[in-house]
């Protein structure tokens, strides 16, 4: 695989193949991708490569996103000029290529910046202190309402939303520390005589077999069993609309620790996004609640 960068932001990736979701993420943040290694040869030689080389086999909408430098150009929340169509890409410092560093950092550079460039500039901006202090005790648990991960709201605003399914796992929340969090909540619940109520199901999916071995070594599995958890082995899960944890009907409500809740993402029902703590607490309550709220109710 070859990776070409402009300044500190990747400009293009050449590989034998791409997982579909990875390639879509690259498209959305403005990174060019191709499986044609002759493109890599041209870039190494310092030649300019037409943007059409990165559009082969892509649908019309994706082609437009690629030409525009990613989805951020179309965000209604961002103050951008009209999406700029890019026609070529070059290796950094190529003889005929524009100065990538200057183009990236110029305040009036033409066209939209990719998400990668925007994040990097935000962190490198000279007017921002390198150390910023945040009072973590003031941070409240958050949720994302169904339909989009950007629909963030404080969890305390959603008190009486009954749930059918609670899901924790996948690549996002199936790590060792995530299972530490699930266990902390569920152990407390078991000690209070709580378990997942009838009408609600809690699925916890290990990210890897090493995570399962970790949970076994820590003595977590008996607690999960007593709490009424359905354990799922590693693999593509409800995050990708696969396997246990996805909804089966449109009227079902899921609270999930995955990172995407677009319509249909995890079945036809509504999916709320939350932290592992909130997912486990909500499973015990049968409705959306935080761990702190659960402890106040049953403490």
PDB file of C-alpha atoms in Angstrom:
ATOM      1  CA  UNK A   1       0.000   0.000   0.000  1.00  0.00           C
ATOM      2  CA  UNK A   2       1.226   3.503  -0.784  1.00  0.00           C
ATOM      3  CA  UNK A   3       0.246   6.678   1.066  1.00  0.00           C
ATOM      4  CA  UNK A   4       0.978  10.144  -0.286  1.00  0.00           C
ATOM      5  CA  UNK A   5       0.713  13.171   1.966  1.00  0.00           C
ATOM      6  CA  UNK A   6       0.386  16.887   1.432  1.00  0.00           C
ATOM      7  CA  UNK A   7       1.746  18.725   4.430  1.00  0.00           C
ATOM      8  CA  UNK A   8       0.551  16.545   7.332  1.00  0.00           C
ATOM      9  CA  UNK A   9      -2.716  15.431   5.751  1.00  0.00           C
ATOM     10  CA  UNK A  10      -2.894  12.277   3.576  1.00  0.00           C
ATOM     11  CA  UNK A  11      -3.816  13.101  -0.014  1.00  0.00           C
ATOM     12  CA  UNK A  12      -4.097   9.667  -1.613  1.00  0.00           C
ATOM     13  CA  UNK A  13      -3.914   5.979  -0.731  1.00  0.00           C
ATOM     14  CA  UNK A  14      -3.095   3.247  -3.249  1.00  0.00           C
ATOM     15  CA  UNK A  15      -3.794  -0.326  -2.187  1.00  0.00           C
ATOM     16  CA  UNK A  16      -4.650  -3.732  -3.634  1.00  0.00           C
ATOM     17  CA  UNK A  17      -8.146  -3.551  -2.185  1.00  0.00           C
ATOM     18  CA  UNK A  18     -10.274  -1.490   0.201  1.00  0.00           C
ATOM     19  CA  UNK A  19     -12.903  -2.528   2.711  1.00  0.00           C
ATOM     20  CA  UNK A  20     -16.024  -0.692   1.541  1.00  0.00           C
ATOM     21  CA  UNK A  21     -16.633   1.229   4.763  1.00  0.00           C
ATOM     22  CA  UNK A  22     -12.967   2.290   4.898  1.00  0.00           C
ATOM     23  CA  UNK A  23     -13.068   3.583   1.344  1.00  0.00           C
ATOM     24  CA  UNK A  24     -16.309   5.458   2.006  1.00  0.00           C
ATOM     25  CA  UNK A  25     -14.739   7.089   5.045  1.00  0.00           C
ATOM     26  CA  UNK A  26     -11.797   8.178   2.895  1.00  0.00           C
ATOM     27  CA  UNK A  27     -14.193   9.621   0.314  1.00  0.00           C
ATOM     28  CA  UNK A  28     -16.084  11.519   2.992  1.00  0.00           C
ATOM     29  CA  UNK A  29     -13.006  13.177   4.509  1.00  0.00           C
ATOM     30  CA  UNK A  30     -11.348  13.976   1.188  1.00  0.00           C
ATOM     31  CA  UNK A  31      -8.682  11.285   0.859  1.00  0.00           C
ATOM     32  CA  UNK A  32      -8.331   9.863  -2.655  1.00  0.00           C
ATOM     33  CA  UNK A  33      -8.191   6.076  -3.070  1.00  0.00           C
ATOM     34  CA  UNK A  34      -7.400   3.758  -5.937  1.00  0.00           C
ATOM     35  CA  UNK A  35      -6.319   0.170  -6.585  1.00  0.00           C
ATOM     36  CA  UNK A  36      -4.416   1.184  -9.733  1.00  0.00           C
ATOM     37  CA  UNK A  37      -0.735   1.028  -8.805  1.00  0.00           C
ATOM     38  CA  UNK A  38       0.254   2.779 -12.037  1.00  0.00           C
ATOM     39  CA  UNK A  39      -1.094   5.908 -10.332  1.00  0.00           C
ATOM     40  CA  UNK A  40       1.494   5.380  -7.606  1.00  0.00           C
ATOM     41  CA  UNK A  41       4.232   5.248 -10.236  1.00  0.00           C
ATOM     42  CA  UNK A  42       3.094   8.578 -11.675  1.00  0.00           C
ATOM     43  CA  UNK A  43       2.978  10.187  -8.242  1.00  0.00           C
ATOM     44  CA  UNK A  44       6.440   8.918  -7.343  1.00  0.00           C
ATOM     45  CA  UNK A  45       7.687  10.377 -10.615  1.00  0.00           C
ATOM     46  CA  UNK A  46       6.282  13.757  -9.566  1.00  0.00           C
ATOM     47  CA  UNK A  47       3.599  13.790 -12.242  1.00  0.00           C
ATOM     48  CA  UNK A  48       0.124  15.243 -11.965  1.00  0.00           C
ATOM     49  CA  UNK A  49      -2.641  12.631 -11.995  1.00  0.00           C
ATOM     50  CA  UNK A  50      -6.119  13.503 -13.338  1.00  0.00           C
ATOM     51  CA  UNK A  51      -8.875  13.177 -10.750  1.00  0.00           C
ATOM     52  CA  UNK A  52     -10.699  10.844 -13.150  1.00  0.00           C
ATOM     53  CA  UNK A  53      -8.190   8.142 -12.209  1.00  0.00           C
ATOM     54  CA  UNK A  54      -9.747   8.079  -8.736  1.00  0.00           C
ATOM     55  CA  UNK A  55     -13.331   8.011 -10.004  1.00  0.00           C
ATOM     56  CA  UNK A  56     -13.252   4.756 -11.942  1.00  0.00           C
ATOM     57  CA  UNK A  57     -16.009   2.366 -10.925  1.00  0.00           C
ATOM     58  CA  UNK A  58     -17.590   4.836  -8.488  1.00  0.00           C
ATOM     59  CA  UNK A  59     -21.223   5.915  -8.666  1.00  0.00           C
ATOM     60  CA  UNK A  60     -22.188   9.458  -9.718  1.00  0.00           C
ATOM     61  CA  UNK A  61     -22.868  10.749  -6.190  1.00  0.00           C
ATOM     62  CA  UNK A  62     -19.589   9.392  -4.837  1.00  0.00           C
ATOM     63  CA  UNK A  63     -17.739  10.909  -7.779  1.00  0.00           C
ATOM     64  CA  UNK A  64     -19.141  14.328  -6.912  1.00  0.00           C
ATOM     65  CA  UNK A  65     -18.151  13.920  -3.246  1.00  0.00           C
ATOM     66  CA  UNK A  66     -14.618  12.955  -4.302  1.00  0.00           C
ATOM     67  CA  UNK A  67     -14.361  15.915  -6.683  1.00  0.00           C
ATOM     68  CA  UNK A  68     -15.501  18.264  -3.913  1.00  0.00           C
ATOM     69  CA  UNK A  69     -12.928  17.145  -1.378  1.00  0.00           C
ATOM     70  CA  UNK A  70     -15.346  15.242   0.848  1.00  0.00           C
ATOM     71  CA  UNK A  71     -18.691  15.721   2.540  1.00  0.00           C
ATOM     72  CA  UNK A  72     -17.643  18.575   4.790  1.00  0.00           C
ATOM     73  CA  UNK A  73     -17.963  20.955   1.856  1.00  0.00           C
ATOM     74  CA  UNK A  74     -21.717  20.362   1.934  1.00  0.00           C
ATOM     75  CA  UNK A  75     -22.244  20.696   5.684  1.00  0.00           C
ATOM     76  CA  UNK A  76     -25.036  23.141   6.525  1.00  0.00           C
ATOM     77  CA  UNK A  77     -23.278  23.887   9.801  1.00  0.00           C
ATOM     78  CA  UNK A  78     -19.995  24.972   8.211  1.00  0.00           C
ATOM     79  CA  UNK A  79     -19.152  28.335   6.680  1.00  0.00           C
ATOM     80  CA  UNK A  80     -17.677  27.159   3.415  1.00  0.00           C
ATOM     81  CA  UNK A  81     -17.584  28.560  -0.091  1.00  0.00           C
ATOM     82  CA  UNK A  82     -19.395  26.601  -2.747  1.00  0.00           C
ATOM     83  CA  UNK A  83     -17.861  23.143  -3.172  1.00  0.00           C
ATOM     84  CA  UNK A  84     -14.782  23.407  -5.356  1.00  0.00           C
ATOM     85  CA  UNK A  85     -14.217  20.785  -8.022  1.00  0.00           C
ATOM     86  CA  UNK A  86     -10.676  19.426  -7.986  1.00  0.00           C
ATOM     87  CA  UNK A  87      -9.349  18.076 -11.240  1.00  0.00           C
ATOM     88  CA  UNK A  88      -5.885  16.727 -10.409  1.00  0.00           C
ATOM     89  CA  UNK A  89      -3.647  15.569  -7.595  1.00  0.00           C
ATOM     90  CA  UNK A  90       0.128  15.597  -7.340  1.00  0.00           C
ATOM     91  CA  UNK A  91       2.810  14.168  -5.155  1.00  0.00           C
ATOM     92  CA  UNK A  92       4.155  16.660  -2.617  1.00  0.00           C
ATOM     93  CA  UNK A  93       6.952  18.866  -3.996  1.00  0.00           C
ATOM     94  CA  UNK A  94       6.304  17.643  -7.533  1.00  0.00           C
ATOM     95  CA  UNK A  95       7.811  20.027 -10.124  1.00  0.00           C
ATOM     96  CA  UNK A  96       4.430  21.212 -11.375  1.00  0.00           C
ATOM     97  CA  UNK A  97       2.497  20.815  -8.148  1.00  0.00           C
ATOM     98  CA  UNK A  98       1.346  23.767  -6.047  1.00  0.00           C
ATOM     99  CA  UNK A  99       3.039  24.262  -2.704  1.00  0.00           C
ATOM    100  CA  UNK A 100       0.859  21.972  -0.597  1.00  0.00           C
ATOM    101  CA  UNK A 101       1.863  23.489   2.722  1.00  0.00           C
ATOM    102  CA  UNK A 102       1.088  27.018   1.592  1.00  0.00           C
ATOM    103  CA  UNK A 103      -2.170  25.960  -0.006  1.00  0.00           C
ATOM    104  CA  UNK A 104      -3.251  24.224   3.178  1.00  0.00           C
ATOM    105  CA  UNK A 105      -2.371  27.052   5.538  1.00  0.00           C
ATOM    106  CA  UNK A 106      -3.377  30.048   3.453  1.00  0.00           C
ATOM    107  CA  UNK A 107      -6.416  31.718   5.030  1.00  0.00           C
ATOM    108  CA  UNK A 108      -8.073  32.358   1.690  1.00  0.00           C
ATOM    109  CA  UNK A 109      -7.113  29.134  -0.064  1.00  0.00           C
ATOM    110  CA  UNK A 110      -9.584  28.334  -2.795  1.00  0.00           C
ATOM    111  CA  UNK A 111     -12.037  25.524  -2.286  1.00  0.00           C
ATOM    112  CA  UNK A 112     -13.154  23.593   0.777  1.00  0.00           C
ATOM    113  CA  UNK A 113     -10.666  22.060   3.176  1.00  0.00           C
ATOM    114  CA  UNK A 114     -10.993  18.379   3.894  1.00  0.00           C
ATOM    115  CA  UNK A 115     -11.979  17.273   7.379  1.00  0.00           C
ATOM    116  CA  UNK A 116      -8.459  15.962   7.936  1.00  0.00           C
ATOM    117  CA  UNK A 117      -6.952  19.372   7.100  1.00  0.00           C
ATOM    118  CA  UNK A 118      -9.439  21.196   9.281  1.00  0.00           C
ATOM    119  CA  UNK A 119      -8.672  18.997  12.298  1.00  0.00           C
ATOM    120  CA  UNK A 120      -4.936  19.361  11.800  1.00  0.00           C
ATOM    121  CA  UNK A 121      -5.134  23.157  11.418  1.00  0.00           C
ATOM    122  CA  UNK A 122      -7.289  23.359  14.540  1.00  0.00           C
ATOM    123  CA  UNK A 123      -4.602  21.596  16.544  1.00  0.00           C
ATOM    124  CA  UNK A 124      -1.709  23.530  15.003  1.00  0.00           C
ATOM    125  CA  UNK A 125      -3.309  26.987  15.193  1.00  0.00           C
ATOM    126  CA  UNK A 126      -0.810  29.282  16.957  1.00  0.00           C
ATOM    127  CA  UNK A 127      -3.555  31.113  18.832  1.00  0.00           C
ATOM    128  CA  UNK A 128      -4.660  28.016  20.750  1.00  0.00           C
ATOM    129  CA  UNK A 129      -2.941  27.043  23.992  1.00  0.00           C
ATOM    130  CA  UNK A 130      -1.429  23.588  23.900  1.00  0.00           C
ATOM    131  CA  UNK A 131      -2.844  22.859  27.364  1.00  0.00           C
ATOM    132  CA  UNK A 132      -6.569  23.251  27.981  1.00  0.00           C
ATOM    133  CA  UNK A 133      -8.121  22.380  31.322  1.00  0.00           C
ATOM    134  CA  UNK A 134     -11.524  20.708  31.475  1.00  0.00           C
ATOM    135  CA  UNK A 135     -13.459  19.970  34.645  1.00  0.00           C
ATOM    136  CA  UNK A 136     -14.439  16.361  33.987  1.00  0.00           C
ATOM    137  CA  UNK A 137     -16.928  16.408  36.861  1.00  0.00           C
ATOM    138  CA  UNK A 138     -18.999  18.905  34.892  1.00  0.00           C
ATOM    139  CA  UNK A 139     -19.302  16.644  31.838  1.00  0.00           C
ATOM    140  CA  UNK A 140     -22.719  15.023  31.641  1.00  0.00           C
ATOM    141  CA  UNK A 141     -23.487  11.691  29.941  1.00  0.00           C
ATOM    142  CA  UNK A 142     -24.671  12.226  26.394  1.00  0.00           C
ATOM    143  CA  UNK A 143     -26.925  10.402  23.948  1.00  0.00           C
ATOM    144  CA  UNK A 144     -27.455  10.627  20.228  1.00  0.00           C
ATOM    145  CA  UNK A 145     -31.080  10.557  19.199  1.00  0.00           C
ATOM    146  CA  UNK A 146     -32.047   8.177  16.373  1.00  0.00           C
ATOM    147  CA  UNK A 147     -31.134   9.047  12.817  1.00  0.00           C
ATOM    148  CA  UNK A 148     -27.666  10.567  13.070  1.00  0.00           C
ATOM    149  CA  UNK A 149     -24.689  10.452  15.455  1.00  0.00           C
ATOM    150  CA  UNK A 150     -24.772  14.245  15.430  1.00  0.00           C
ATOM    151  CA  UNK A 151     -28.141  14.358  17.225  1.00  0.00           C
ATOM    152  CA  UNK A 152     -26.455  14.749  20.585  1.00  0.00           C
ATOM    153  CA  UNK A 153     -28.447  15.564  23.724  1.00  0.00           C
ATOM    154  CA  UNK A 154     -27.740  15.317  27.474  1.00  0.00           C
ATOM    155  CA  UNK A 155     -28.913  11.934  28.693  1.00  0.00           C
ATOM    156  CA  UNK A 156     -30.898  13.490  31.540  1.00  0.00           C
ATOM    157  CA  UNK A 157     -33.313  14.991  29.011  1.00  0.00           C
ATOM    158  CA  UNK A 158     -34.478  11.549  27.925  1.00  0.00           C
ATOM    159  CA  UNK A 159     -36.048   9.916  30.982  1.00  0.00           C
ATOM    160  CA  UNK A 160     -38.891   7.672  29.905  1.00  0.00           C
ATOM    161  CA  UNK A 161     -37.854   6.105  26.603  1.00  0.00           C
ATOM    162  CA  UNK A 162     -38.550   2.364  26.884  1.00  0.00           C
ATOM    163  CA  UNK A 163     -36.055   0.106  25.124  1.00  0.00           C
ATOM    164  CA  UNK A 164     -36.371  -3.331  23.588  1.00  0.00           C
ATOM    165  CA  UNK A 165     -32.684  -3.946  22.879  1.00  0.00           C
ATOM    166  CA  UNK A 166     -29.427  -2.843  24.480  1.00  0.00           C
ATOM    167  CA  UNK A 167     -26.243  -3.600  22.582  1.00  0.00           C
ATOM    168  CA  UNK A 168     -22.610  -3.161  23.568  1.00  0.00           C
ATOM    169  CA  UNK A 169     -19.714  -4.299  21.481  1.00  0.00           C
ATOM    170  CA  UNK A 170     -18.423  -4.083  17.938  1.00  0.00           C
ATOM    171  CA  UNK A 171     -15.126  -2.398  17.069  1.00  0.00           C
ATOM    172  CA  UNK A 172     -16.254   0.708  18.935  1.00  0.00           C
ATOM    173  CA  UNK A 173     -17.235  -0.642  22.350  1.00  0.00           C
ATOM    174  CA  UNK A 174     -16.006  -4.234  22.510  1.00  0.00           C
ATOM    175  CA  UNK A 175     -12.588  -3.561  24.031  1.00  0.00           C
ATOM    176  CA  UNK A 176     -11.285  -4.675  27.431  1.00  0.00           C
ATOM    177  CA  UNK A 177     -11.994  -1.344  29.087  1.00  0.00           C
ATOM    178  CA  UNK A 178     -15.515  -1.310  27.657  1.00  0.00           C
ATOM    179  CA  UNK A 179     -16.192  -4.660  29.288  1.00  0.00           C
ATOM    180  CA  UNK A 180     -14.768  -3.250  32.512  1.00  0.00           C
ATOM    181  CA  UNK A 181     -17.513  -0.615  32.296  1.00  0.00           C
ATOM    182  CA  UNK A 182     -20.278  -3.117  31.483  1.00  0.00           C
ATOM    183  CA  UNK A 183     -19.157  -5.288  34.372  1.00  0.00           C
ATOM    184  CA  UNK A 184     -19.016  -2.377  36.819  1.00  0.00           C
ATOM    185  CA  UNK A 185     -22.650  -1.496  36.125  1.00  0.00           C
ATOM    186  CA  UNK A 186     -23.954  -5.053  35.967  1.00  0.00           C
ATOM    187  CA  UNK A 187     -22.105  -6.183  39.097  1.00  0.00           C
ATOM    188  CA  UNK A 188     -23.657  -3.279  40.993  1.00  0.00           C
ATOM    189  CA  UNK A 189     -27.053  -4.190  39.552  1.00  0.00           C
ATOM    190  CA  UNK A 190     -26.757  -7.845  40.545  1.00  0.00           C
ATOM    191  CA  UNK A 191     -25.777  -6.788  44.065  1.00  0.00           C
ATOM    192  CA  UNK A 192     -28.993  -4.748  44.194  1.00  0.00           C
ATOM    193  CA  UNK A 193     -31.043  -7.695  42.975  1.00  0.00           C
ATOM    194  CA  UNK A 194     -31.461  -6.312  39.457  1.00  0.00           C
ATOM    195  CA  UNK A 195     -31.246  -8.093  36.138  1.00  0.00           C
ATOM    196  CA  UNK A 196     -32.331  -7.347  32.569  1.00  0.00           C
ATOM    197  CA  UNK A 197     -36.140  -7.285  32.725  1.00  0.00           C
ATOM    198  CA  UNK A 198     -38.528  -9.278  30.568  1.00  0.00           C
ATOM    199  CA  UNK A 199     -39.187  -7.473  27.317  1.00  0.00           C
ATOM    200  CA  UNK A 200     -35.616  -6.148  27.083  1.00  0.00           C
ATOM    201  CA  UNK A 201     -32.518  -7.942  25.845  1.00  0.00           C
ATOM    202  CA  UNK A 202     -28.900  -6.988  26.453  1.00  0.00           C
ATOM    203  CA  UNK A 203     -26.305  -8.199  23.962  1.00  0.00           C
ATOM    204  CA  UNK A 204     -22.595  -7.800  24.674  1.00  0.00           C
ATOM    205  CA  UNK A 205     -20.264  -8.694  21.831  1.00  0.00           C
ATOM    206  CA  UNK A 206     -16.563  -9.254  22.387  1.00  0.00           C
ATOM    207  CA  UNK A 207     -14.332  -7.272  20.050  1.00  0.00           C
ATOM    208  CA  UNK A 208     -11.846 -10.145  19.854  1.00  0.00           C
ATOM    209  CA  UNK A 209     -11.329 -13.554  21.413  1.00  0.00           C
ATOM    210  CA  UNK A 210      -8.581 -11.949  23.492  1.00  0.00           C
ATOM    211  CA  UNK A 211     -11.228  -9.679  25.011  1.00  0.00           C
ATOM    212  CA  UNK A 212     -13.337 -12.725  25.875  1.00  0.00           C
ATOM    213  CA  UNK A 213     -10.309 -14.387  27.479  1.00  0.00           C
ATOM    214  CA  UNK A 214      -9.725 -11.206  29.462  1.00  0.00           C
ATOM    215  CA  UNK A 215     -13.315 -11.188  30.721  1.00  0.00           C
ATOM    216  CA  UNK A 216     -13.018 -14.835  31.681  1.00  0.00           C
ATOM    217  CA  UNK A 217      -9.781 -14.222  33.566  1.00  0.00           C
ATOM    218  CA  UNK A 218     -11.338 -11.262  35.392  1.00  0.00           C
ATOM    219  CA  UNK A 219     -14.334 -13.313  36.491  1.00  0.00           C
ATOM    220  CA  UNK A 220     -16.817 -11.222  34.540  1.00  0.00           C
ATOM    221  CA  UNK A 221     -18.738 -14.016  32.832  1.00  0.00           C
ATOM    222  CA  UNK A 222     -20.713 -15.265  35.872  1.00  0.00           C
ATOM    223  CA  UNK A 223     -21.863 -11.699  36.570  1.00  0.00           C
ATOM    224  CA  UNK A 224     -23.000 -11.310  32.979  1.00  0.00           C
ATOM    225  CA  UNK A 225     -24.940 -14.557  33.214  1.00  0.00           C
ATOM    226  CA  UNK A 226     -26.657 -13.562  36.461  1.00  0.00           C
ATOM    227  CA  UNK A 227     -27.587 -10.188  34.953  1.00  0.00           C
ATOM    228  CA  UNK A 228     -29.277 -11.833  31.967  1.00  0.00           C
ATOM    229  CA  UNK A 229     -26.768 -10.876  29.293  1.00  0.00           C
ATOM    230  CA  UNK A 230     -26.591 -12.597  25.906  1.00  0.00           C
ATOM    231  CA  UNK A 231     -22.902 -12.851  24.989  1.00  0.00           C
ATOM    232  CA  UNK A 232     -21.913 -12.741  21.328  1.00  0.00           C
ATOM    233  CA  UNK A 233     -18.629 -13.930  19.858  1.00  0.00           C
ATOM    234  CA  UNK A 234     -16.431 -11.578  17.773  1.00  0.00           C
ATOM    235  CA  UNK A 235     -17.471 -10.768  14.224  1.00  0.00           C
ATOM    236  CA  UNK A 236     -19.509  -8.258  12.259  1.00  0.00           C
ATOM    237  CA  UNK A 237     -22.446  -7.529  14.545  1.00  0.00           C
ATOM    238  CA  UNK A 238     -25.495  -5.334  14.756  1.00  0.00           C
ATOM    239  CA  UNK A 239     -23.387  -2.272  13.935  1.00  0.00           C
ATOM    240  CA  UNK A 240     -23.336  -3.569  10.365  1.00  0.00           C
ATOM    241  CA  UNK A 241     -26.870  -4.966  10.604  1.00  0.00           C
ATOM    242  CA  UNK A 242     -25.469  -8.456  11.129  1.00  0.00           C
ATOM    243  CA  UNK A 243     -26.196 -10.965  13.847  1.00  0.00           C
ATOM    244  CA  UNK A 244     -27.752 -10.575  17.304  1.00  0.00           C
ATOM    245  CA  UNK A 245     -28.488  -7.106  18.587  1.00  0.00           C
ATOM    246  CA  UNK A 246     -30.217  -5.656  15.545  1.00  0.00           C
ATOM    247  CA  UNK A 247     -33.898  -4.796  15.588  1.00  0.00           C
ATOM    248  CA  UNK A 248     -36.428  -6.828  13.623  1.00  0.00           C
ATOM    249  CA  UNK A 249     -39.350  -4.392  13.551  1.00  0.00           C
ATOM    250  CA  UNK A 250     -39.679  -0.672  12.921  1.00  0.00           C
ATOM    251  CA  UNK A 251     -41.308  -0.021  16.297  1.00  0.00           C
ATOM    252  CA  UNK A 252     -38.414  -1.473  18.293  1.00  0.00           C
ATOM    253  CA  UNK A 253     -36.074   0.826  20.200  1.00  0.00           C
ATOM    254  CA  UNK A 254     -32.381   0.065  20.682  1.00  0.00           C
ATOM    255  CA  UNK A 255     -29.774   1.771  22.827  1.00  0.00           C
ATOM    256  CA  UNK A 256     -26.342   0.944  21.514  1.00  0.00           C
ATOM    257  CA  UNK A 257     -22.670   1.675  22.125  1.00  0.00           C
ATOM    258  CA  UNK A 258     -21.843   1.572  18.414  1.00  0.00           C
ATOM    259  CA  UNK A 259     -20.860   4.802  16.661  1.00  0.00           C
ATOM    260  CA  UNK A 260     -23.430   5.116  13.870  1.00  0.00           C
ATOM    261  CA  UNK A 261     -27.220   5.153  14.030  1.00  0.00           C
ATOM    262  CA  UNK A 262     -28.290   6.152  10.543  1.00  0.00           C
ATOM    263  CA  UNK A 263     -31.713   4.779   9.512  1.00  0.00           C
ATOM    264  CA  UNK A 264     -31.455   1.050   8.836  1.00  0.00           C
ATOM    265  CA  UNK A 265     -27.953   0.847  10.240  1.00  0.00           C
ATOM    266  CA  UNK A 266     -28.850  -1.683  12.926  1.00  0.00           C
ATOM    267  CA  UNK A 267     -32.222  -2.909  11.723  1.00  0.00           C
ATOM    268  CA  UNK A 268     -35.474  -1.092  10.926  1.00  0.00           C
ATOM    269  CA  UNK A 269     -36.028   0.254  14.467  1.00  0.00           C
ATOM    270  CA  UNK A 270     -34.796   3.432  16.141  1.00  0.00           C
ATOM    271  CA  UNK A 271     -31.255   3.370  17.515  1.00  0.00           C
ATOM    272  CA  UNK A 272     -30.041   5.634  20.320  1.00  0.00           C
ATOM    273  CA  UNK A 273     -26.278   5.915  20.831  1.00  0.00           C
ATOM    274  CA  UNK A 274     -24.771   5.955  24.312  1.00  0.00           C
ATOM    275  CA  UNK A 275     -21.700   5.036  26.339  1.00  0.00           C
ATOM    276  CA  UNK A 276     -21.128   1.511  27.700  1.00  0.00           C
ATOM    277  CA  UNK A 277     -22.156   2.750  31.157  1.00  0.00           C
ATOM    278  CA  UNK A 278     -25.480   4.112  29.884  1.00  0.00           C
ATOM    279  CA  UNK A 279     -26.174   1.069  27.705  1.00  0.00           C
ATOM    280  CA  UNK A 280     -25.722  -1.335  30.639  1.00  0.00           C
ATOM    281  CA  UNK A 281     -27.715   0.859  33.039  1.00  0.00           C
ATOM    282  CA  UNK A 282     -30.540   1.252  30.538  1.00  0.00           C
ATOM    283  CA  UNK A 283     -30.656  -2.509  30.018  1.00  0.00           C
ATOM    284  CA  UNK A 284     -31.206  -3.035  33.744  1.00  0.00           C
ATOM    285  CA  UNK A 285     -33.852  -0.312  33.880  1.00  0.00           C
ATOM    286  CA  UNK A 286     -35.677  -1.313  30.694  1.00  0.00           C
ATOM    287  CA  UNK A 287     -35.561   2.321  29.634  1.00  0.00           C
ATOM    288  CA  UNK A 288     -32.951   4.946  28.845  1.00  0.00           C
ATOM    289  CA  UNK A 289     -31.129   5.964  32.003  1.00  0.00           C
ATOM    290  CA  UNK A 290     -27.599   6.728  33.144  1.00  0.00           C
ATOM    291  CA  UNK A 291     -25.673   4.748  35.750  1.00  0.00           C
ATOM    292  CA  UNK A 292     -25.939   7.667  38.195  1.00  0.00           C
ATOM    293  CA  UNK A 293     -29.690   7.869  37.705  1.00  0.00           C
ATOM    294  CA  UNK A 294     -29.997   4.117  38.199  1.00  0.00           C
ATOM    295  CA  UNK A 295     -28.033   4.283  41.453  1.00  0.00           C
ATOM    296  CA  UNK A 296     -30.203   7.114  42.744  1.00  0.00           C
ATOM    297  CA  UNK A 297     -33.324   5.087  41.972  1.00  0.00           C
ATOM    298  CA  UNK A 298     -32.163   1.788  43.477  1.00  0.00           C
ATOM    299  CA  UNK A 299     -29.396   2.846  45.848  1.00  0.00           C
TER     300      UNK A 299
END
